mmCIF file of C-alpha atoms in Angstrom:
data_model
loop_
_atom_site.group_PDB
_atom_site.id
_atom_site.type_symbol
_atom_site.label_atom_id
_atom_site.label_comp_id
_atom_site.label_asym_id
_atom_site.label_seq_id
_atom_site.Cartn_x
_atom_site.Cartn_y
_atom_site.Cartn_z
ATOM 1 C CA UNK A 392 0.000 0.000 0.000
ATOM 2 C CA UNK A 393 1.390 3.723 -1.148
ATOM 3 C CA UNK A 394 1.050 6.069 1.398
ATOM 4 C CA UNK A 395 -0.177 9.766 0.130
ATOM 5 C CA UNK A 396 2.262 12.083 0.508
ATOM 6 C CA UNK A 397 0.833 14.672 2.799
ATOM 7 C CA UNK A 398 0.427 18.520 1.646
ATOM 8 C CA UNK A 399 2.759 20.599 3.708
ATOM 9 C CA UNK A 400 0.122 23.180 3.070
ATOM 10 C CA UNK A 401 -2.946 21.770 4.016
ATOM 11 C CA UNK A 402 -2.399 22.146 7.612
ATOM 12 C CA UNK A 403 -0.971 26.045 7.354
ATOM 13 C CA UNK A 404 -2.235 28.724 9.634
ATOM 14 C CA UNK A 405 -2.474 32.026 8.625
ATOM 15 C CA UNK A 406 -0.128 34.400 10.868
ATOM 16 C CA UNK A 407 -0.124 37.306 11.182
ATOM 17 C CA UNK A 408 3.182 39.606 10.338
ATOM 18 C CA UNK A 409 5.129 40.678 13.080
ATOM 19 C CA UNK A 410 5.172 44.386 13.909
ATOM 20 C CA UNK A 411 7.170 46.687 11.845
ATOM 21 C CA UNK A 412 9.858 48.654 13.044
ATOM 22 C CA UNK A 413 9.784 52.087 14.359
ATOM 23 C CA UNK A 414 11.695 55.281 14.606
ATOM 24 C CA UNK A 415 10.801 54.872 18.862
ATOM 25 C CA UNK A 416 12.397 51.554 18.716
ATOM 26 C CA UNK A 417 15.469 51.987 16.931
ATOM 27 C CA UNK A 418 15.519 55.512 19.912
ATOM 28 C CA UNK A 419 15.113 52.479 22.474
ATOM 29 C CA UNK A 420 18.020 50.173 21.208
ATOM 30 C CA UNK A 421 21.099 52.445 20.309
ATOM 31 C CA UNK A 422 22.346 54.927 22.159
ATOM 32 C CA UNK A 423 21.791 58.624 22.368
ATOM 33 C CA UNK A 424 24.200 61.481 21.729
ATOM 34 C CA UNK A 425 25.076 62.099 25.074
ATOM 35 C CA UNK A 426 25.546 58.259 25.979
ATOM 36 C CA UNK A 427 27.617 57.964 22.475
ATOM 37 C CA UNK A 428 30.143 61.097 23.434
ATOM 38 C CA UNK A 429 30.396 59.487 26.922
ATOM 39 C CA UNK A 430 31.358 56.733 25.285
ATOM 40 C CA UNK A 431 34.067 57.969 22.942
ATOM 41 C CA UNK A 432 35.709 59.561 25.795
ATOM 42 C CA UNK A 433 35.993 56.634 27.983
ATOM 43 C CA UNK A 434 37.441 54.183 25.641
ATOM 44 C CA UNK A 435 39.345 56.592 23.587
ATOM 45 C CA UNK A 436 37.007 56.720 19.948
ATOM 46 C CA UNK A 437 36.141 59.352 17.733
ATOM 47 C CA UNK A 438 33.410 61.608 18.615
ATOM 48 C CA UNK A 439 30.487 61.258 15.793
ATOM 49 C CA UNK A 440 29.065 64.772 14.664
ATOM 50 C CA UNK A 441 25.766 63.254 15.477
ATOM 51 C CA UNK A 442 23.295 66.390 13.654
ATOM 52 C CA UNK A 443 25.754 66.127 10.527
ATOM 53 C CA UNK A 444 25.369 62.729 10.131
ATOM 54 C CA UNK A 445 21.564 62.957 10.326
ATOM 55 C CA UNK A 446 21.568 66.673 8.464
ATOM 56 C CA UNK A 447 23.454 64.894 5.704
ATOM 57 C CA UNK A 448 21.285 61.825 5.402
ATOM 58 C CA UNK A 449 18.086 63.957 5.417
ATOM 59 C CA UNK A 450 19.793 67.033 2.369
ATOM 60 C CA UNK A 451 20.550 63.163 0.439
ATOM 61 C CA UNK A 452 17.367 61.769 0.754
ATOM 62 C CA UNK A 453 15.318 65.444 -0.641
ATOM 63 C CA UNK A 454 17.785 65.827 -3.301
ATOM 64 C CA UNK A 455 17.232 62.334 -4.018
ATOM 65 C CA UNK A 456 13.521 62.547 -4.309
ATOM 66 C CA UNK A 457 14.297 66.460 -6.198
ATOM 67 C CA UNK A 458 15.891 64.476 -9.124
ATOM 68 C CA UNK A 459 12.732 61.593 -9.428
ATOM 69 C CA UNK A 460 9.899 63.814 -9.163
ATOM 70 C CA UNK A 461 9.303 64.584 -12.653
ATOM 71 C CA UNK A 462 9.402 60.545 -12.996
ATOM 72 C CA UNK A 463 7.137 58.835 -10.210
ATOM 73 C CA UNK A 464 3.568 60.160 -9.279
ATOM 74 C CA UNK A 465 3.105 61.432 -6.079
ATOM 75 C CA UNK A 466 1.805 57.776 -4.855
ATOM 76 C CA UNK A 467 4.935 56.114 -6.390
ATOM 77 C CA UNK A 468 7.389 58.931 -4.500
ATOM 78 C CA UNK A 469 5.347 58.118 -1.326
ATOM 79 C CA UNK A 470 5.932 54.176 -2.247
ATOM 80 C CA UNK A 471 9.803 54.682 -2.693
ATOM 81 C CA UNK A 472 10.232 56.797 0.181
ATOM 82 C CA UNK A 473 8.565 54.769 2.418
ATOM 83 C CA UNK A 474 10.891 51.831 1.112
ATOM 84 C CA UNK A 475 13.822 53.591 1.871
ATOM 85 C CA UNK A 476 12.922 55.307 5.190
ATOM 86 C CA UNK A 477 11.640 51.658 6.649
ATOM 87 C CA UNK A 478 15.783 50.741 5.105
ATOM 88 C CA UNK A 479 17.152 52.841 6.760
ATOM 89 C CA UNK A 480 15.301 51.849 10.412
ATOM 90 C CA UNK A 481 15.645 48.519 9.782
ATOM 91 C CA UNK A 482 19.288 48.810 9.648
ATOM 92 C CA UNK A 483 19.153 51.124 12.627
ATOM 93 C CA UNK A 484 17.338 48.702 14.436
ATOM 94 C CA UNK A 485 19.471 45.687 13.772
ATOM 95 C CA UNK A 486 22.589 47.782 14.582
ATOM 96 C CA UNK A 487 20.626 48.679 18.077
ATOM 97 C CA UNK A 488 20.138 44.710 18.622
ATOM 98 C CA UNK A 489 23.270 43.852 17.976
ATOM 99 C CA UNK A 490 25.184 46.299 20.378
ATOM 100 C CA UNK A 491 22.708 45.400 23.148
ATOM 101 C CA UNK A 492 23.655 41.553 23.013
ATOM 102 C CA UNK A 493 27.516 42.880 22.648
ATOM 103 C CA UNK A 494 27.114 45.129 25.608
ATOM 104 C CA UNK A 495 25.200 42.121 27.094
ATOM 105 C CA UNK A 496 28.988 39.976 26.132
ATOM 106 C CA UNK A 497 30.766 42.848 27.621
ATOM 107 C CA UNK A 498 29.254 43.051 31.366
ATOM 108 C CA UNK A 499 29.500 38.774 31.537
ATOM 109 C CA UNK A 500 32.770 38.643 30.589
ATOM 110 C CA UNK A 501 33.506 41.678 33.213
ATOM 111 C CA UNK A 502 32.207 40.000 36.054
ATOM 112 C CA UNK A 503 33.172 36.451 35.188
ATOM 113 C CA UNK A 504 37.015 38.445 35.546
ATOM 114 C CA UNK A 505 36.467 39.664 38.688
ATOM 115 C CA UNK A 506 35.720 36.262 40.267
ATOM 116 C CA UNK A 507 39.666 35.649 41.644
ATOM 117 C CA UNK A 508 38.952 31.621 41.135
ATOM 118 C CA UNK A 509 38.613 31.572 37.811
ATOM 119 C CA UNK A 510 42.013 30.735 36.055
ATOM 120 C CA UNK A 511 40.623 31.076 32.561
ATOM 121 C CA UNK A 512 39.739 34.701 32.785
ATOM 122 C CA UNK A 513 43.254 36.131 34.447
ATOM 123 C CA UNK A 514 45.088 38.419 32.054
ATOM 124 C CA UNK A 515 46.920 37.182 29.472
ATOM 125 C CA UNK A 516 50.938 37.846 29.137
ATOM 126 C CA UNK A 517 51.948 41.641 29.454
ATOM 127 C CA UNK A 518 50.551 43.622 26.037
ATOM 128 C CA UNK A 519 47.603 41.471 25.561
ATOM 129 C CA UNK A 520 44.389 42.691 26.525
ATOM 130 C CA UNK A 521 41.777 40.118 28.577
ATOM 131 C CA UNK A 522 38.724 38.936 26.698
ATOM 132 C CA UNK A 523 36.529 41.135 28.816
ATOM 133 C CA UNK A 524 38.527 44.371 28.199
ATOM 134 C CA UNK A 525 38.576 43.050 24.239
ATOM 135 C CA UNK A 526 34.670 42.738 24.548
ATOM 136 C CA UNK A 527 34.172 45.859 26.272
ATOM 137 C CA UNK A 528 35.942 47.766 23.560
ATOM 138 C CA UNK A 529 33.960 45.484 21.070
ATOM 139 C CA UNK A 530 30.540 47.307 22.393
ATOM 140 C CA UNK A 531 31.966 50.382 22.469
ATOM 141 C CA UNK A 532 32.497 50.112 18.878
ATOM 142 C CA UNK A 533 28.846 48.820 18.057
ATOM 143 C CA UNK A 534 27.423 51.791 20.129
ATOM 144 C CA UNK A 535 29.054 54.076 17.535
ATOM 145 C CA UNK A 536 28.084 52.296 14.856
ATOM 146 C CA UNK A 537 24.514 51.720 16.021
ATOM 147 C CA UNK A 538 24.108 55.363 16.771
ATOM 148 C CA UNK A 539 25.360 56.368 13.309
ATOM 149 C CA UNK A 540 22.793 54.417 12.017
ATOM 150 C CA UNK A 541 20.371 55.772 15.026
ATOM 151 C CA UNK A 542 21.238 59.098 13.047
ATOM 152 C CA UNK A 543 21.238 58.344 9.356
ATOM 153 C CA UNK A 544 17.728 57.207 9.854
ATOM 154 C CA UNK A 545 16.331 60.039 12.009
ATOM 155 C CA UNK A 546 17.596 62.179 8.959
ATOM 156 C CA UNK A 547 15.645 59.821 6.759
ATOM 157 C CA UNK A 548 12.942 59.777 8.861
ATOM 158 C CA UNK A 549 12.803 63.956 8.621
ATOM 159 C CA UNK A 550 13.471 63.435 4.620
ATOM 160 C CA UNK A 551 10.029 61.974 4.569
ATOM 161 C CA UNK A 552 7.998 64.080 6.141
ATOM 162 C CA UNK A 553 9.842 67.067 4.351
ATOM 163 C CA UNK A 554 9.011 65.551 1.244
ATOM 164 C CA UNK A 555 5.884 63.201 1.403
ATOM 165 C CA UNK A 556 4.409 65.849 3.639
ATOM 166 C CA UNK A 557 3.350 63.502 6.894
ATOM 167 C CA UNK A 558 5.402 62.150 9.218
ATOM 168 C CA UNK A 559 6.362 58.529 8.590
ATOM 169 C CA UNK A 560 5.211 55.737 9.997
ATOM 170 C CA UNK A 561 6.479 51.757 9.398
ATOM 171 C CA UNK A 562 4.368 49.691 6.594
ATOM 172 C CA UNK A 563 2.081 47.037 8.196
ATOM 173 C CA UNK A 564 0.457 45.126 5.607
ATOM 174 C CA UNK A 565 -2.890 45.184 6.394
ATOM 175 C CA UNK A 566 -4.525 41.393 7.640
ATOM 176 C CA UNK A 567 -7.601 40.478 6.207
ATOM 177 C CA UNK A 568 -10.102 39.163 8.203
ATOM 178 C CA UNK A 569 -7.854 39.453 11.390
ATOM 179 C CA UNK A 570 -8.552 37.510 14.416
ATOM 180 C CA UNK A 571 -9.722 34.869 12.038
ATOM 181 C CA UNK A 572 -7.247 32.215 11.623
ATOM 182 C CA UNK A 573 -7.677 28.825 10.032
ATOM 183 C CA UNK A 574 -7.678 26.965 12.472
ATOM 184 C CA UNK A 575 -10.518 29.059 14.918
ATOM 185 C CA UNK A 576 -12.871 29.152 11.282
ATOM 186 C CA UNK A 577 -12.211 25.132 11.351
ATOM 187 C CA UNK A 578 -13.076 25.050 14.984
ATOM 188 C CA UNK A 579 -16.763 27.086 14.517
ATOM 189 C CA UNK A 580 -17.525 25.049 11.155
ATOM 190 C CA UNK A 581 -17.016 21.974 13.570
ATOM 191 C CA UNK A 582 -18.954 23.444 15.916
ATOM 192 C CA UNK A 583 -21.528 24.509 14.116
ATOM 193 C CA UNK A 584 -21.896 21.056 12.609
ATOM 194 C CA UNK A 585 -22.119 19.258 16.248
ATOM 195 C CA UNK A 586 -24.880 21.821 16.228
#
């Protein structure tokens, strides 16, 4: 007897999409001007010109949309920009993620050093940083780079309103039906037919 290979679909539940990024999150994940500068200064990094970086990104973005808008409709520009904004908070985001679990790397390491019985974590030979100094330093380099990004997209952010005209919020595709899954319109056909 030939068993029936089973559809991997048959069974699928529709889920909903997970929440789109937002300008407040990507403000919740990387760190701030202030926290950035204190930053630089305690480790010895360059100190990012926060308001150029997001001036900059914001001047690129209008002249960008300057040079299409004899090409796309308003509808398309507001398409593209949207696009590009949600980009450019995305990668803000991730950056944000990332330097939280490296700051997360950072305070382990630190206090697994302090413990005097540990032989693995004792200094290496003279020159050589420890791991936890090399992962501090490590998340002091993704909090610059996260709050670049934290910048670029604010600028992009501001881009958008200047040139769609509202301020921008994160596509959601819209669910149809929601609430509705398969599986609860299975369970009130079934119950309907028990009766």
């Amino acid at each position: 007897m030939t068993k029936k290979a089973a559809n991997p679909r048959s069974g699928a539940r529709v889920v909903p999409l997970r929440k789109a990024t937002t300008l407040q999150m990507v403000r919740l994940a990387c760190p701030d001007a202030g926290q950035c500068s204190l930053i630089s200064e305690s480790f010895g990094l360059p100190v990012l010109d926060s308001d150029g970086i997001r001036d900059l990104h914001e001047k690129l973005i209008v002249d960008t949309a300057a040079t299409l808008d004899e090409g796309l409709g308003e509808r398309a520009m507001q398409i593209h920009m949207q696009r590009i904004v949600g980009a450019f908070v995305a990668s803000a985001y991730g950056a944000g993620q990332f330097y939280s679990r490296a700051v997360s790397e950072a305070r382990d390491a630190t206090a697994k050093s302090a413990c005097d019985d540990r032989d693995e974590d004792v200094g290496g030979p003279v020159g050589f940083d420890s791991t936890a100094q090399r992962k501090r330093e490590f998340a002091a380099d993704m909090a610059l780079q996260a709050h670049a990004l934290r910048m670029a997209a604010e600028g992009a952010v501001a881009a958008y309103e200047h040139v769609v005209g509202e301020a921008w919020k994160p596509f959601e595709r819209p669910i149809e039906n929601p609430g509705q899954t398969v599986d609860r319109k299975a369970a009130e056909l079934q119950m309907a037919a028990l009766g």
